[in-house]
C-alpha cells in the first residue's frame, strides 16, 4: 500500500493533524468525501487492526440517524457501512511504509510522528 493520508477536508481535527504531522512529500492525500475509500484500502486496514468495527466512527451523525446504535452489527455490516458512506470511517488515517495509524487520539498522532520522522 502506498503512503497515504486519508482525511475529510471539512474536518478541523483532520486539518490540524495533517498540519501537525508535516507530511513528507511522498505521502498522497485522499479526501474521503471526494475519493471514497476503496475495498482494497478497507481490506488493508482490517488486516492492520483485526476488524472492520475498529475502523468505524460511532460519532458519525448517520450512526444515530440510521438507528444503528440500536442494532447489533456484524463485521460484514461494518464493512458495508464503511464502503457506503465516508463519514463512517474513523479518521484521519495515515498509511506510511506499510503501517496504518488510525484516528485522532494523542497516542496515534504521536506514533505517526515518530514513524515519519
mmCIF file with all atom_site columns, C-alpha atoms in Angstrom:
data_model
loop_
_atom_site.group_PDB
_atom_site.id
_atom_site.type_symbol
_atom_site.label_atom_id
_atom_site.label_alt_id
_atom_site.label_comp_id
_atom_site.label_asym_id
_atom_site.label_entity_id
_atom_site.label_seq_id
_atom_site.pdbx_PDB_ins_code
_atom_site.Cartn_x
_atom_site.Cartn_y
_atom_site.Cartn_z
_atom_site.occupancy
_atom_site.B_iso_or_equiv
_atom_site.pdbx_formal_charge
_atom_site.auth_seq_id
_atom_site.auth_comp_id
_atom_site.auth_asym_id
_atom_site.auth_atom_id
_atom_site.pdbx_PDB_model_num
ATOM 1   C CA . UNK A 1 1   ? 0.000   0.000  0.000  1.00 0.00 ? 1   UNK A CA 1
ATOM 2   C CA . UNK A 1 2   ? 1.369   3.412  -0.957 1.00 0.00 ? 2   UNK A CA 1
ATOM 3   C CA . UNK A 1 3   ? 1.995   6.143  1.591  1.00 0.00 ? 3   UNK A CA 1
ATOM 4   C CA . UNK A 1 4   ? -1.337  7.866  2.039  1.00 0.00 ? 4   UNK A CA 1
ATOM 5   C CA . UNK A 1 5   ? -3.158  10.291 4.321  1.00 0.00 ? 5   UNK A CA 1
ATOM 6   C CA . UNK A 1 6   ? -6.925  9.688  4.296  1.00 0.00 ? 6   UNK A CA 1
ATOM 7   C CA . UNK A 1 7   ? -8.905  12.544 5.789  1.00 0.00 ? 7   UNK A CA 1
ATOM 8   C CA . UNK A 1 8   ? -12.024 14.650 5.462  1.00 0.00 ? 8   UNK A CA 1
ATOM 9   C CA . UNK A 1 9   ? -11.239 18.105 4.119  1.00 0.00 ? 9   UNK A CA 1
ATOM 10  C CA . UNK A 1 10  ? -14.064 19.742 6.085  1.00 0.00 ? 10  UNK A CA 1
ATOM 11  C CA . UNK A 1 11  ? -12.912 18.193 9.393  1.00 0.00 ? 11  UNK A CA 1
ATOM 12  C CA . UNK A 1 12  ? -10.944 20.667 11.507 1.00 0.00 ? 12  UNK A CA 1
ATOM 13  C CA . UNK A 1 13  ? -9.330  17.856 13.510 1.00 0.00 ? 13  UNK A CA 1
ATOM 14  C CA . UNK A 1 14  ? -8.095  16.189 10.309 1.00 0.00 ? 14  UNK A CA 1
ATOM 15  C CA . UNK A 1 15  ? -6.682  19.504 9.082  1.00 0.00 ? 15  UNK A CA 1
ATOM 16  C CA . UNK A 1 16  ? -4.944  20.153 12.407 1.00 0.00 ? 16  UNK A CA 1
ATOM 17  C CA . UNK A 1 17  ? -3.375  16.699 12.468 1.00 0.00 ? 17  UNK A CA 1
ATOM 18  C CA . UNK A 1 18  ? -2.317  16.966 8.819  1.00 0.00 ? 18  UNK A CA 1
ATOM 19  C CA . UNK A 1 19  ? -0.503  20.223 9.634  1.00 0.00 ? 19  UNK A CA 1
ATOM 20  C CA . UNK A 1 20  ? 0.919   18.814 12.862 1.00 0.00 ? 20  UNK A CA 1
ATOM 21  C CA . UNK A 1 21  ? 2.375   15.759 11.109 1.00 0.00 ? 21  UNK A CA 1
ATOM 22  C CA . UNK A 1 22  ? 4.137   17.860 8.460  1.00 0.00 ? 22  UNK A CA 1
ATOM 23  C CA . UNK A 1 23  ? 3.700   15.032 5.971  1.00 0.00 ? 23  UNK A CA 1
ATOM 24  C CA . UNK A 1 24  ? 6.630   14.083 3.742  1.00 0.00 ? 24  UNK A CA 1
ATOM 25  C CA . UNK A 1 25  ? 6.264   14.707 0.012  1.00 0.00 ? 25  UNK A CA 1
ATOM 26  C CA . UNK A 1 26  ? 5.802   11.006 -0.755 1.00 0.00 ? 26  UNK A CA 1
ATOM 27  C CA . UNK A 1 27  ? 2.509   10.862 1.160  1.00 0.00 ? 27  UNK A CA 1
ATOM 28  C CA . UNK A 1 28  ? -0.508  11.231 -1.142 1.00 0.00 ? 28  UNK A CA 1
ATOM 29  C CA . UNK A 1 29  ? -3.626  12.968 0.179  1.00 0.00 ? 29  UNK A CA 1
ATOM 30  C CA . UNK A 1 30  ? -7.073  11.419 -0.158 1.00 0.00 ? 30  UNK A CA 1
ATOM 31  C CA . UNK A 1 31  ? -10.105 13.468 0.813  1.00 0.00 ? 31  UNK A CA 1
ATOM 32  C CA . UNK A 1 32  ? -12.523 10.650 1.538  1.00 0.00 ? 32  UNK A CA 1
ATOM 33  C CA . UNK A 1 33  ? -15.565 12.713 0.547  1.00 0.00 ? 33  UNK A CA 1
ATOM 34  C CA . UNK A 1 34  ? -14.222 13.225 -2.983 1.00 0.00 ? 34  UNK A CA 1
ATOM 35  C CA . UNK A 1 35  ? -12.301 9.938  -3.263 1.00 0.00 ? 35  UNK A CA 1
ATOM 36  C CA . UNK A 1 36  ? -14.156 7.308  -1.251 1.00 0.00 ? 36  UNK A CA 1
ATOM 37  C CA . UNK A 1 37  ? -12.158 4.633  0.469  1.00 0.00 ? 37  UNK A CA 1
ATOM 38  C CA . UNK A 1 38  ? -11.680 1.557  -1.702 1.00 0.00 ? 38  UNK A CA 1
ATOM 39  C CA . UNK A 1 39  ? -12.276 -2.110 -0.960 1.00 0.00 ? 39  UNK A CA 1
ATOM 40  C CA . UNK A 1 40  ? -8.510  -2.669 -1.231 1.00 0.00 ? 40  UNK A CA 1
ATOM 41  C CA . UNK A 1 41  ? -7.837  0.054  1.361  1.00 0.00 ? 41  UNK A CA 1
ATOM 42  C CA . UNK A 1 42  ? -10.524 -1.282 3.716  1.00 0.00 ? 42  UNK A CA 1
ATOM 43  C CA . UNK A 1 43  ? -9.074  -4.791 3.465  1.00 0.00 ? 43  UNK A CA 1
ATOM 44  C CA . UNK A 1 44  ? -5.556  -3.490 4.193  1.00 0.00 ? 44  UNK A CA 1
ATOM 45  C CA . UNK A 1 45  ? -6.795  -1.529 7.211  1.00 0.00 ? 45  UNK A CA 1
ATOM 46  C CA . UNK A 1 46  ? -8.733  -4.536 8.507  1.00 0.00 ? 46  UNK A CA 1
ATOM 47  C CA . UNK A 1 47  ? -5.531  -6.595 8.315  1.00 0.00 ? 47  UNK A CA 1
ATOM 48  C CA . UNK A 1 48  ? -3.799  -3.906 10.361 1.00 0.00 ? 48  UNK A CA 1
ATOM 49  C CA . UNK A 1 49  ? -6.483  -3.688 13.062 1.00 0.00 ? 49  UNK A CA 1
ATOM 50  C CA . UNK A 1 50  ? -8.142  -7.100 13.052 1.00 0.00 ? 50  UNK A CA 1
ATOM 51  C CA . UNK A 1 51  ? -11.715 -5.966 12.416 1.00 0.00 ? 51  UNK A CA 1
ATOM 52  C CA . UNK A 1 52  ? -13.892 -3.616 10.407 1.00 0.00 ? 52  UNK A CA 1
ATOM 53  C CA . UNK A 1 53  ? -15.512 -2.439 13.635 1.00 0.00 ? 53  UNK A CA 1
ATOM 54  C CA . UNK A 1 54  ? -12.206 -0.902 14.763 1.00 0.00 ? 54  UNK A CA 1
ATOM 55  C CA . UNK A 1 55  ? -12.326 1.349  11.674 1.00 0.00 ? 55  UNK A CA 1
ATOM 56  C CA . UNK A 1 56  ? -15.867 2.510  12.361 1.00 0.00 ? 56  UNK A CA 1
ATOM 57  C CA . UNK A 1 57  ? -16.655 6.035  13.565 1.00 0.00 ? 57  UNK A CA 1
ATOM 58  C CA . UNK A 1 58  ? -19.555 5.870  16.012 1.00 0.00 ? 58  UNK A CA 1
ATOM 59  C CA . UNK A 1 59  ? -19.555 9.676  16.239 1.00 0.00 ? 59  UNK A CA 1
ATOM 60  C CA . UNK A 1 60  ? -20.904 9.971  12.686 1.00 0.00 ? 60  UNK A CA 1
ATOM 61  C CA . UNK A 1 61  ? -24.311 11.636 12.658 1.00 0.00 ? 61  UNK A CA 1
ATOM 62  C CA . UNK A 1 62  ? -25.619 8.892  10.381 1.00 0.00 ? 62  UNK A CA 1
ATOM 63  C CA . UNK A 1 63  ? -24.828 6.285  13.056 1.00 0.00 ? 63  UNK A CA 1
ATOM 64  C CA . UNK A 1 64  ? -27.671 7.545  15.207 1.00 0.00 ? 64  UNK A CA 1
ATOM 65  C CA . UNK A 1 65  ? -29.628 8.918  12.256 1.00 0.00 ? 65  UNK A CA 1
ATOM 66  C CA . UNK A 1 66  ? -29.989 5.445  10.761 1.00 0.00 ? 66  UNK A CA 1
ATOM 67  C CA . UNK A 1 67  ? -30.713 3.893  14.156 1.00 0.00 ? 67  UNK A CA 1
ATOM 68  C CA . UNK A 1 68  ? -27.517 1.836  14.001 1.00 0.00 ? 68  UNK A CA 1
ATOM 69  C CA . UNK A 1 69  ? -26.838 2.435  17.693 1.00 0.00 ? 69  UNK A CA 1
ATOM 70  C CA . UNK A 1 70  ? -29.880 0.243  18.436 1.00 0.00 ? 70  UNK A CA 1
ATOM 71  C CA . UNK A 1 71  ? -28.717 -2.678 16.291 1.00 0.00 ? 71  UNK A CA 1
ATOM 72  C CA . UNK A 1 72  ? -26.155 -5.408 16.775 1.00 0.00 ? 72  UNK A CA 1
ATOM 73  C CA . UNK A 1 73  ? -23.858 -5.116 13.785 1.00 0.00 ? 73  UNK A CA 1
ATOM 74  C CA . UNK A 1 74  ? -21.695 -7.886 12.356 1.00 0.00 ? 74  UNK A CA 1
ATOM 75  C CA . UNK A 1 75  ? -18.234 -7.380 10.884 1.00 0.00 ? 75  UNK A CA 1
ATOM 76  C CA . UNK A 1 76  ? -19.846 -7.699 7.435  1.00 0.00 ? 76  UNK A CA 1
ATOM 77  C CA . UNK A 1 77  ? -22.298 -4.913 8.367  1.00 0.00 ? 77  UNK A CA 1
ATOM 78  C CA . UNK A 1 78  ? -19.420 -2.668 9.418  1.00 0.00 ? 78  UNK A CA 1
ATOM 79  C CA . UNK A 1 79  ? -17.594 -3.309 6.125  1.00 0.00 ? 79  UNK A CA 1
ATOM 80  C CA . UNK A 1 80  ? -20.723 -2.496 4.133  1.00 0.00 ? 80  UNK A CA 1
ATOM 81  C CA . UNK A 1 81  ? -21.278 0.736  6.082  1.00 0.00 ? 81  UNK A CA 1
ATOM 82  C CA . UNK A 1 82  ? -17.629 1.795  5.745  1.00 0.00 ? 82  UNK A CA 1
ATOM 83  C CA . UNK A 1 83  ? -17.882 1.440  1.981  1.00 0.00 ? 83  UNK A CA 1
ATOM 84  C CA . UNK A 1 84  ? -21.356 3.018  1.888  1.00 0.00 ? 84  UNK A CA 1
ATOM 85  C CA . UNK A 1 85  ? -20.625 6.455  3.359  1.00 0.00 ? 85  UNK A CA 1
ATOM 86  C CA . UNK A 1 86  ? -17.429 8.397  4.010  1.00 0.00 ? 86  UNK A CA 1
ATOM 87  C CA . UNK A 1 87  ? -18.484 9.635  7.459  1.00 0.00 ? 87  UNK A CA 1
ATOM 88  C CA . UNK A 1 88  ? -18.396 6.113  8.889  1.00 0.00 ? 88  UNK A CA 1
ATOM 89  C CA . UNK A 1 89  ? -14.616 5.768  8.532  1.00 0.00 ? 89  UNK A CA 1
ATOM 90  C CA . UNK A 1 90  ? -12.568 6.689  11.591 1.00 0.00 ? 90  UNK A CA 1
ATOM 91  C CA . UNK A 1 91  ? -10.205 9.459  10.568 1.00 0.00 ? 91  UNK A CA 1
ATOM 92  C CA . UNK A 1 92  ? -7.681  10.628 9.808  1.00 0.00 ? 92  UNK A CA 1
ATOM 93  C CA . UNK A 1 93  ? -5.711  7.613  8.618  1.00 0.00 ? 93  UNK A CA 1
ATOM 94  C CA . UNK A 1 94  ? -2.024  7.703  7.819  1.00 0.00 ? 94  UNK A CA 1
ATOM 95  C CA . UNK A 1 95  ? -0.623  4.747  5.921  1.00 0.00 ? 95  UNK A CA 1
ATOM 96  C CA . UNK A 1 96  ? 3.145   5.011  5.972  1.00 0.00 ? 96  UNK A CA 1
ATOM 97  C CA . UNK A 1 97  ? 5.661   2.348  4.999  1.00 0.00 ? 97  UNK A CA 1
ATOM 98  C CA . UNK A 1 98  ? 3.057   -0.378 5.299  1.00 0.00 ? 98  UNK A CA 1
ATOM 99  C CA . UNK A 1 99  ? 1.778   0.658  8.722  1.00 0.00 ? 99  UNK A CA 1
ATOM 100 C CA . UNK A 1 100 ? -1.567  2.305  9.458  1.00 0.00 ? 100 UNK A CA 1
ATOM 101 C CA . UNK A 1 101 ? -2.212  4.983  12.082 1.00 0.00 ? 101 UNK A CA 1
ATOM 102 C CA . UNK A 1 102 ? -5.963  5.321  12.518 1.00 0.00 ? 102 UNK A CA 1
ATOM 103 C CA . UNK A 1 103 ? -7.868  8.009  14.371 1.00 0.00 ? 103 UNK A CA 1
ATOM 104 C CA . UNK A 1 104 ? -7.078  11.193 16.223 1.00 0.00 ? 104 UNK A CA 1
ATOM 105 C CA . UNK A 1 105 ? -6.023  10.072 19.693 1.00 0.00 ? 105 UNK A CA 1
ATOM 106 C CA . UNK A 1 106 ? -2.892  11.693 21.071 1.00 0.00 ? 106 UNK A CA 1
ATOM 107 C CA . UNK A 1 107 ? -1.111  8.325  21.119 1.00 0.00 ? 107 UNK A CA 1
ATOM 108 C CA . UNK A 1 108 ? -1.918  7.573  17.466 1.00 0.00 ? 108 UNK A CA 1
ATOM 109 C CA . UNK A 1 109 ? -0.750  11.034 16.376 1.00 0.00 ? 109 UNK A CA 1
ATOM 110 C CA . UNK A 1 110 ? 2.442   10.725 18.444 1.00 0.00 ? 110 UNK A CA 1
ATOM 111 C CA . UNK A 1 111 ? 3.151   7.271  16.973 1.00 0.00 ? 111 UNK A CA 1
ATOM 112 C CA . UNK A 1 112 ? 2.584   8.626  13.447 1.00 0.00 ? 112 UNK A CA 1
ATOM 113 C CA . UNK A 1 113 ? 5.011   11.488 14.120 1.00 0.00 ? 113 UNK A CA 1
ATOM 114 C CA . UNK A 1 114 ? 7.685   9.015  15.217 1.00 0.00 ? 114 UNK A CA 1
ATOM 115 C CA . UNK A 1 115 ? 7.096   6.852  12.133 1.00 0.00 ? 115 UNK A CA 1
ATOM 116 C CA . UNK A 1 116 ? 7.544   9.716  9.653  1.00 0.00 ? 116 UNK A CA 1
ATOM 117 C CA . UNK A 1 117 ? 10.479  11.389 11.397 1.00 0.00 ? 117 UNK A CA 1
#
